[in-house]
Short mmCIF file of C-alpha atoms in Angstrom, two decimals:
data_model
loop_
_atom_site.label_atom_id
_atom_site.label_comp_id
_atom_site.label_asym_id
_atom_site.label_seq_id
_atom_site.Cartn_x
_atom_site.Cartn_y
_atom_site.Cartn_z
CA MET A 1 6.37 -81.21 -93.17
CA THR A 2 3.72 -79.39 -91.12
CA LEU A 3 3.05 -80.52 -87.46
CA ALA A 4 0.82 -78.93 -84.98
CA VAL A 5 2.44 -77.61 -82.01
CA PRO A 6 2.57 -80.34 -79.26
CA PRO A 7 0.80 -79.93 -75.91
CA ARG A 8 2.69 -77.87 -73.14
CA SER A 9 4.82 -80.35 -70.68
CA GLU A 10 3.44 -80.97 -67.30
CA PRO A 11 5.28 -79.66 -63.98
CA ILE A 12 7.50 -82.52 -62.58
CA GLY A 13 8.11 -83.46 -58.94
CA ARG A 14 12.06 -83.60 -58.40
CA ALA A 15 13.66 -83.12 -55.24
CA ARG A 16 15.39 -79.48 -54.91
CA PRO A 17 18.99 -78.97 -53.99
CA SER A 18 19.43 -77.91 -50.45
CA VAL A 19 19.01 -74.00 -50.07
CA SER A 20 18.60 -72.66 -46.63
CA PRO A 21 15.29 -70.94 -45.72
CA THR A 22 15.47 -67.37 -44.41
CA PRO A 23 12.21 -66.73 -43.14
CA SER A 24 13.34 -63.37 -41.75
CA VAL A 25 12.88 -62.09 -45.44
CA ARG A 26 9.61 -61.30 -46.64
CA ALA A 27 8.58 -62.21 -50.41
CA THR A 28 6.24 -59.16 -51.46
CA PRO A 29 6.29 -59.31 -55.54
CA TRP A 30 4.80 -55.78 -55.69
CA PRO A 31 3.77 -52.88 -53.55
CA GLY A 32 -0.02 -52.65 -52.23
CA PHE A 33 -0.52 -49.57 -54.36
CA ALA A 34 0.03 -51.59 -57.44
CA ALA A 35 -2.62 -53.75 -56.55
CA ASP A 36 -5.64 -51.08 -56.74
CA PRO A 37 -7.29 -50.38 -60.10
CA PRO A 38 -6.52 -47.25 -61.75
CA ALA A 39 -9.67 -45.52 -60.64
CA ARG A 40 -8.75 -45.92 -57.09
CA ARG A 41 -5.36 -44.66 -57.84
CA SER A 42 -6.55 -41.36 -59.41
CA ARG A 43 -8.93 -40.67 -56.53
CA ALA A 44 -6.06 -41.03 -53.97
CA ALA A 45 -5.04 -37.64 -54.70
CA ALA A 46 -7.46 -36.23 -52.86
CA ALA A 47 -8.12 -38.64 -50.04
CA ASP A 48 -7.00 -39.17 -46.78
CA THR A 49 -4.73 -42.01 -47.25
CA PRO A 50 -0.90 -42.78 -46.20
CA TRP A 51 0.18 -42.33 -49.83
CA ARG A 52 -0.46 -39.91 -52.72
CA ALA A 53 -0.81 -40.59 -56.36
CA VAL A 54 -0.49 -37.93 -59.15
CA PRO A 55 -1.72 -39.17 -62.40
CA LEU A 56 1.08 -38.57 -65.12
CA GLN A 57 0.38 -37.52 -68.66
CA PRO A 58 1.14 -40.61 -71.10
CA CYS A 59 4.23 -39.18 -72.77
CA TRP A 60 6.25 -42.16 -71.88
CA PRO A 61 9.38 -41.77 -73.91
CA ALA A 62 9.87 -38.09 -72.68
CA LEU A 63 9.21 -39.22 -69.17
CA MET A 64 11.53 -42.04 -69.10
CA ALA A 65 14.29 -39.69 -70.81
CA GLY A 66 14.03 -37.88 -67.71
CA ILE A 67 14.66 -40.45 -65.08
CA GLY A 68 18.34 -40.06 -65.73
CA ALA A 69 18.41 -36.78 -63.91
CA LEU A 70 17.22 -38.46 -60.64
CA GLY A 71 20.79 -40.29 -60.09
CA GLU A 72 20.56 -43.60 -58.59
CA VAL A 73 17.25 -45.44 -58.27
CA GLN A 74 15.59 -48.94 -58.06
CA ALA A 75 14.21 -49.96 -60.97
CA ARG A 76 11.86 -53.00 -60.81
CA THR A 77 10.05 -55.13 -63.55
CA GLY A 78 7.97 -58.37 -63.60
CA GLN A 79 4.46 -60.04 -62.81
CA ALA A 80 2.73 -61.72 -60.10
CA ALA A 81 5.19 -64.72 -59.93
CA CYS A 82 8.43 -63.30 -60.81
CA THR A 83 10.05 -59.85 -60.35
CA LEU A 84 13.38 -58.52 -60.62
CA ALA A 85 14.86 -55.25 -59.03
CA ALA A 86 17.96 -53.74 -59.55
CA SER A 87 19.63 -50.42 -58.38
CA GLY A 88 21.77 -47.96 -60.38
CA PRO A 89 21.47 -44.81 -62.46
CA TYR A 90 19.19 -44.81 -65.73
CA GLY A 91 21.34 -44.62 -68.56
CA ARG A 92 20.25 -42.81 -71.97
CA ALA A 93 16.81 -43.69 -73.00
CA LEU A 94 16.30 -44.42 -76.54
CA LEU A 95 13.35 -44.71 -78.82
CA CYS A 96 12.86 -46.94 -81.83
CA GLY A 97 8.94 -46.92 -82.89
CA ASP A 98 6.80 -47.60 -80.00
CA GLN A 99 9.82 -49.33 -78.20
CA GLY A 100 12.27 -48.25 -75.63
CA HIS A 101 15.57 -49.13 -74.63
CA VAL A 102 17.64 -47.96 -71.39
CA SER A 103 21.05 -49.37 -70.67
CA GLY A 104 23.24 -48.05 -67.76
CA GLY A 105 25.68 -50.12 -65.76
CA ARG A 106 23.56 -53.32 -64.42
CA LEU A 107 20.46 -52.24 -65.52
CA GLU A 108 19.15 -52.97 -68.65
CA LEU A 109 15.52 -52.51 -70.03
CA ARG A 110 13.40 -52.98 -72.90
CA LEU A 111 9.99 -50.90 -73.04
CA PHE A 112 6.84 -51.67 -75.00
CA TYR A 113 5.06 -48.45 -74.66
CA ALA A 114 1.97 -49.96 -76.87
CA ALA A 115 1.13 -51.79 -73.61
CA TRP A 116 1.44 -48.70 -71.17
CA ALA A 117 -1.92 -47.08 -70.18
CA HIS A 118 -1.55 -45.51 -66.76
CA GLY A 119 1.33 -43.64 -64.89
CA TYR A 120 1.46 -42.53 -61.19
CA ALA A 121 3.94 -40.51 -59.29
CA VAL A 122 3.46 -41.81 -55.67
CA GLN A 123 4.60 -40.67 -52.36
CA GLU A 124 3.87 -43.09 -49.54
CA HIS A 125 4.69 -42.74 -45.79
CA MET A 126 6.80 -45.70 -44.79
CA ALA A 127 8.57 -46.65 -41.31
CA THR A 128 11.64 -45.63 -42.89
CA GLY A 129 10.36 -42.15 -44.15
CA LEU A 130 8.69 -40.78 -47.52
CA GLN A 131 9.21 -43.12 -50.15
CA ARG A 132 8.71 -41.71 -53.74
CA SER A 133 8.46 -43.68 -57.01
CA LEU A 134 6.99 -43.66 -60.38
CA GLN A 135 4.79 -46.53 -61.11
CA PHE A 136 3.42 -47.80 -64.55
CA PHE A 137 0.47 -49.95 -65.54
CA ASP A 138 -1.28 -51.41 -68.42
CA ALA A 139 -4.95 -50.73 -69.47
CA GLN A 140 -6.43 -53.47 -66.86
CA GLY A 141 -4.11 -51.84 -64.15
CA LEU A 142 -1.53 -54.59 -63.78
CA PRO A 143 1.99 -53.16 -63.16
CA LEU A 144 4.40 -52.92 -65.80
CA HIS A 145 7.29 -51.12 -64.41
CA ASP A 146 8.01 -49.01 -61.41
CA VAL A 147 11.19 -46.55 -60.26
CA THR A 148 11.77 -46.02 -56.63
CA LEU A 149 14.00 -43.25 -55.32
CA GLY A 150 16.70 -44.15 -52.71
CA PRO A 151 18.95 -42.27 -50.54
CA ARG A 152 21.22 -41.07 -53.25
CA SER A 153 18.69 -40.18 -55.56
CA ARG A 154 18.07 -36.40 -56.25
CA VAL A 155 14.35 -35.63 -54.82
CA PRO A 156 14.24 -32.02 -56.31
CA ALA A 157 14.72 -33.63 -59.78
CA PHE A 158 11.88 -36.08 -59.14
CA ASP A 159 9.66 -32.89 -58.09
CA ALA A 160 10.44 -31.43 -61.16
CA LEU A 161 9.63 -34.29 -63.44
CA VAL A 162 6.35 -34.99 -61.58
CA ALA A 163 5.70 -30.92 -62.28
CA ARG A 164 6.23 -31.30 -66.07
CA PHE A 165 4.32 -34.63 -66.39
CA ALA A 166 1.37 -34.23 -63.93
CA ALA A 167 -1.70 -34.92 -65.88
CA PRO A 168 -4.40 -31.98 -65.80
CA ALA A 169 -6.91 -32.16 -63.02
CA ALA A 170 -9.65 -32.86 -65.47
CA ALA A 171 -7.85 -35.81 -67.02
CA ARG A 172 -10.21 -38.90 -67.15
CA PHE A 173 -8.51 -42.52 -67.21
CA PRO A 174 -10.18 -45.95 -68.14
CA GLN A 175 -11.80 -47.68 -65.58
CA HIS A 176 -10.49 -51.24 -64.49
CA ALA A 177 -11.22 -54.07 -66.89
CA ALA A 178 -13.24 -56.73 -64.71
CA ASN A 179 -12.19 -59.38 -67.51
CA GLY A 180 -8.84 -57.89 -68.11
CA ASN A 181 -6.93 -60.99 -67.17
CA ALA A 182 -8.84 -63.47 -69.28
CA PRO A 183 -6.45 -65.60 -71.65
CA ALA A 184 -6.87 -64.86 -75.13
CA VAL A 185 -8.09 -67.98 -76.87
CA CYS A 186 -5.87 -68.67 -80.14
CA PRO A 187 -5.89 -71.32 -82.71
CA THR A 188 -3.08 -73.94 -82.44
CA PRO A 189 -0.59 -72.52 -84.95
CA ARG A 190 0.31 -74.88 -87.78
CA VAL A 191 4.27 -74.37 -88.70
CA ASP A 192 6.46 -75.94 -91.29
CA GLN A 193 8.42 -77.31 -88.93
CA ARG A 194 11.53 -78.16 -91.56
CA ALA A 195 11.77 -74.47 -92.43
CA PHE A 196 11.34 -73.55 -88.90
CA ARG A 197 14.16 -75.74 -87.65
CA ALA A 198 16.48 -74.56 -90.57
CA GLY A 199 16.04 -71.14 -89.57
CA TRP A 200 17.11 -71.59 -85.88
CA ALA A 201 19.98 -73.66 -87.31
CA SER A 202 21.27 -70.29 -89.45
CA MET A 203 20.59 -67.79 -86.98
CA ARG A 204 23.76 -65.35 -86.36
CA ALA A 205 22.82 -63.75 -83.45
CA PRO A 206 20.41 -64.09 -80.09
CA GLN A 207 18.46 -61.12 -81.61
CA ASP A 208 17.64 -63.28 -84.62
CA PHE A 209 15.11 -65.51 -82.40
CA TYR A 210 12.59 -63.00 -82.21
CA THR A 211 12.76 -62.57 -85.98
CA LEU A 212 11.94 -66.15 -86.40
CA LEU A 213 9.05 -66.16 -83.74
CA ARG A 214 7.33 -63.47 -85.79
CA ARG A 215 8.08 -64.94 -88.97
CA HIS A 216 6.33 -68.61 -88.08
CA GLY A 217 3.72 -67.03 -85.52
CA LEU A 218 4.69 -68.56 -82.61
CA SER A 219 5.06 -67.90 -79.02
CA ARG A 220 8.60 -68.52 -77.23
CA LEU A 221 7.25 -71.81 -75.55
CA GLU A 222 5.95 -72.87 -79.01
CA ALA A 223 9.17 -72.58 -80.54
CA LEU A 224 10.93 -74.45 -77.79
CA GLN A 225 8.72 -77.36 -78.11
CA LEU A 226 8.94 -77.42 -82.10
CA ALA A 227 12.84 -77.03 -81.82
CA ALA A 228 15.31 -79.73 -82.72
CA PRO A 229 16.67 -81.59 -79.50
CA GLU A 230 20.24 -80.09 -79.96
CA PHE A 231 18.84 -76.57 -79.26
CA ALA A 232 15.75 -76.92 -76.74
CA GLN A 233 15.27 -80.14 -74.09
CA PRO A 234 12.81 -79.63 -71.35
CA VAL A 235 14.50 -80.03 -67.94
CA ASP A 236 13.69 -80.45 -64.35
CA SER A 237 11.57 -77.47 -63.19
CA GLY A 238 13.72 -77.10 -60.14
CA GLY A 239 16.82 -76.40 -62.08
CA ALA A 240 16.32 -72.69 -61.15
CA GLN A 241 17.18 -73.00 -57.87
CA GLU A 242 20.05 -75.38 -58.39
CA VAL A 243 21.68 -73.04 -61.05
CA LEU A 244 21.40 -69.91 -58.84
CA ALA A 245 22.69 -71.57 -55.99
CA ARG A 246 25.56 -73.13 -57.47
CA ALA A 247 26.52 -69.86 -59.21
CA ALA A 248 26.49 -67.82 -55.95
CA GLN A 249 28.59 -70.49 -54.38
CA THR A 250 31.12 -70.17 -57.16
CA GLY A 251 30.96 -66.25 -57.96
CA MET A 252 30.01 -67.23 -61.50
CA PRO A 253 28.25 -64.01 -63.14
CA LEU A 254 24.82 -64.51 -64.68
CA SER A 255 22.35 -62.60 -66.84
CA LEU A 256 18.84 -62.68 -65.18
CA CYS A 257 15.95 -61.52 -67.27
CA CYS A 258 12.21 -60.89 -66.03
CA GLY A 259 9.52 -59.22 -67.80
CA ASN A 260 5.63 -58.56 -68.76
CA PRO A 261 4.21 -57.39 -72.12
CA GLY A 262 5.30 -53.91 -71.25
CA ALA A 263 8.57 -54.11 -70.14
CA VAL A 264 11.50 -56.33 -69.73
CA GLN A 265 14.44 -55.85 -67.51
CA THR A 266 17.89 -57.63 -67.19
CA TYR A 267 20.40 -57.64 -64.85
CA SER A 268 24.04 -58.71 -65.58
CA GLY A 269 26.45 -59.64 -62.78
CA PRO A 270 27.55 -61.99 -59.75
CA LEU A 271 24.90 -63.13 -57.29
CA HIS A 272 25.87 -63.84 -53.64
CA GLN A 273 22.78 -64.63 -51.50
CA VAL A 274 20.24 -67.19 -52.77
CA GLU A 275 17.41 -68.01 -50.42
CA VAL A 276 13.95 -69.61 -49.87
CA GLN A 277 11.05 -68.69 -48.17
CA GLY A 278 8.02 -70.81 -48.73
CA PRO A 279 7.10 -71.21 -52.63
CA TRP A 280 9.56 -68.09 -53.11
CA LEU A 281 13.18 -68.48 -54.42
CA GLN A 282 14.89 -65.33 -54.05
CA VAL A 283 18.19 -63.46 -54.56
CA ASN A 284 18.65 -60.55 -52.04
CA ASP A 285 22.09 -58.71 -52.72
CA ALA A 286 22.91 -55.08 -52.28
CA GLY A 287 21.32 -53.64 -55.07
CA LEU A 288 19.53 -56.80 -56.61
CA GLN A 289 16.47 -58.42 -55.91
CA LEU A 290 14.94 -61.10 -57.42
CA GLN A 291 11.73 -62.96 -56.36
CA LEU A 292 10.44 -66.19 -58.17
CA ARG A 293 7.56 -68.60 -57.17
CA GLU A 294 8.81 -71.98 -57.60
CA ASP A 295 5.37 -73.44 -57.57
CA ARG A 296 4.38 -71.37 -60.53
CA ILE A 297 7.17 -73.20 -62.57
CA ALA A 298 5.45 -75.21 -65.08
CA SER A 299 7.89 -76.32 -67.55
CA ALA A 300 11.56 -75.38 -67.56
CA TRP A 301 14.21 -75.63 -70.95
CA ARG A 302 17.57 -75.68 -71.53
CA VAL A 303 18.00 -73.45 -74.72
CA ARG A 304 20.81 -73.05 -77.20
CA LEU A 305 20.71 -70.30 -79.84
CA PRO A 306 23.60 -70.13 -82.53
CA ALA A 307 25.61 -66.94 -83.07
CA SER A 308 28.71 -66.02 -84.85
CA GLN A 309 30.88 -66.60 -81.51
CA GLY A 310 29.19 -69.98 -81.01
CA LEU A 311 26.09 -71.14 -78.98
CA VAL A 312 24.46 -69.09 -76.48
CA SER A 313 22.56 -70.91 -73.73
CA SER A 314 20.10 -70.17 -71.27
CA LEU A 315 17.59 -71.80 -68.79
CA GLU A 316 14.07 -70.27 -69.47
CA LEU A 317 10.96 -70.79 -67.08
CA PHE A 318 7.45 -70.86 -68.17
CA ASP A 319 4.14 -70.89 -66.05
CA ALA A 320 0.95 -73.06 -66.92
CA ASP A 321 -0.12 -70.57 -69.41
CA GLY A 322 2.88 -70.72 -71.46
CA ARG A 323 4.12 -67.36 -70.26
CA THR A 324 7.83 -66.47 -69.65
CA LEU A 325 8.56 -66.07 -66.10
CA ALA A 326 12.34 -65.77 -66.25
CA ILE A 327 15.30 -66.19 -68.44
CA ILE A 328 18.82 -67.20 -66.91
CA GLY A 329 21.87 -67.04 -68.86
CA GLY A 330 25.53 -66.63 -68.13
CA GLN A 331 27.03 -63.12 -68.41
CA ARG A 332 28.41 -62.53 -72.02
CA ALA A 333 29.89 -59.29 -73.27
CA PRO A 334 28.64 -58.48 -76.75
CA GLY A 335 30.89 -60.24 -79.67
CA GLN A 336 32.13 -62.60 -76.94
CA ALA A 337 32.02 -66.30 -76.48
CA GLU A 338 30.16 -67.78 -73.69
CA ARG A 339 31.79 -68.67 -70.49
CA CYS A 340 32.56 -72.62 -70.63
CA GLU A 341 31.76 -72.99 -67.08
CA TRP A 342 28.14 -71.58 -67.45
CA ARG A 343 27.88 -74.22 -70.16
CA GLU A 344 28.94 -76.88 -67.90
CA LEU A 345 26.66 -75.69 -65.01
CA LEU A 346 23.61 -75.64 -67.42
CA ALA A 347 24.61 -79.13 -68.79
CA SER A 348 24.36 -80.69 -65.29
CA VAL A 349 20.76 -79.65 -64.97
CA ALA A 350 18.95 -82.98 -65.13
CA LEU A 351 16.65 -83.54 -68.15
CA GLU A 352 12.79 -83.54 -67.56
CA ASP A 353 12.37 -87.47 -67.53
CA SER A 354 15.84 -88.23 -65.87
CA PRO A 355 15.19 -90.50 -62.85
CA CYS A 356 18.07 -89.07 -60.75
#
């Protein structure tokens, strides 16, 4: 049986659970430097500005391998509507083709270097002193990932890394593309739904899901729309606030995942402080910050992926263009079954059409 992918679900209006707003916390998804086009950033090295930016050579795997020498840093990844930042040391940076993987404690990164076009070492004068960072962008100047030094970072190692990878003075960088944010127009895929669902049911690990998507030429959201109901169900778009707040109240450790075409970052551990400021849903803990615009959540899905240790469940959030905003799961060690309390919490999130 061959079916066209159905239209995306529309956002719904359901009352949110009570979470205290915190007007003292300012939600800023990305620093002001990242909002400037690459041409302006490259000129900043010689301009009289509060910050200095040194263009870096596009030797991304080697550069990322050197970040471990900086000690404890803050790594941040995301997009305009959702960012995730966590502090800790970079682990060993591994390379497989044009993809990288970094894992160290609570910090895990998957890096897709094919999307990386620009890198800068930035020094900015803040009220608290000089802030040093490494910032990476795609060809349109959109931020992909940044690394910010903190009080426990090794500044001499940062200076040495910048000196090693600084681009020659004559280096030229592509100009900002005016239409770089225009979404690609793709034909609606047609798939063999029976074969697709059989492939989903036969998965033995969550990583098999990416193979399934490639095999059938589907985006993540399209796959959820075609999945059997026991594996994917649309739920209330307010479920993220409910899940994060209850996990913080009970001390349940979660897995938070946020990314973009160039990088995906994952945090695993407990949450403590969940707050709301205007449209922003935030986690503000020591060493962890999540910022998510709830008004940009167009659909939310309760997803179950088969694994050898049983089902692995998550809450997945998408914007109006079908892009993944965030994935929330229960913390699970490799090779271990999912926590029952996480399944119970996720099962409590109301379905999309539920009247209560």
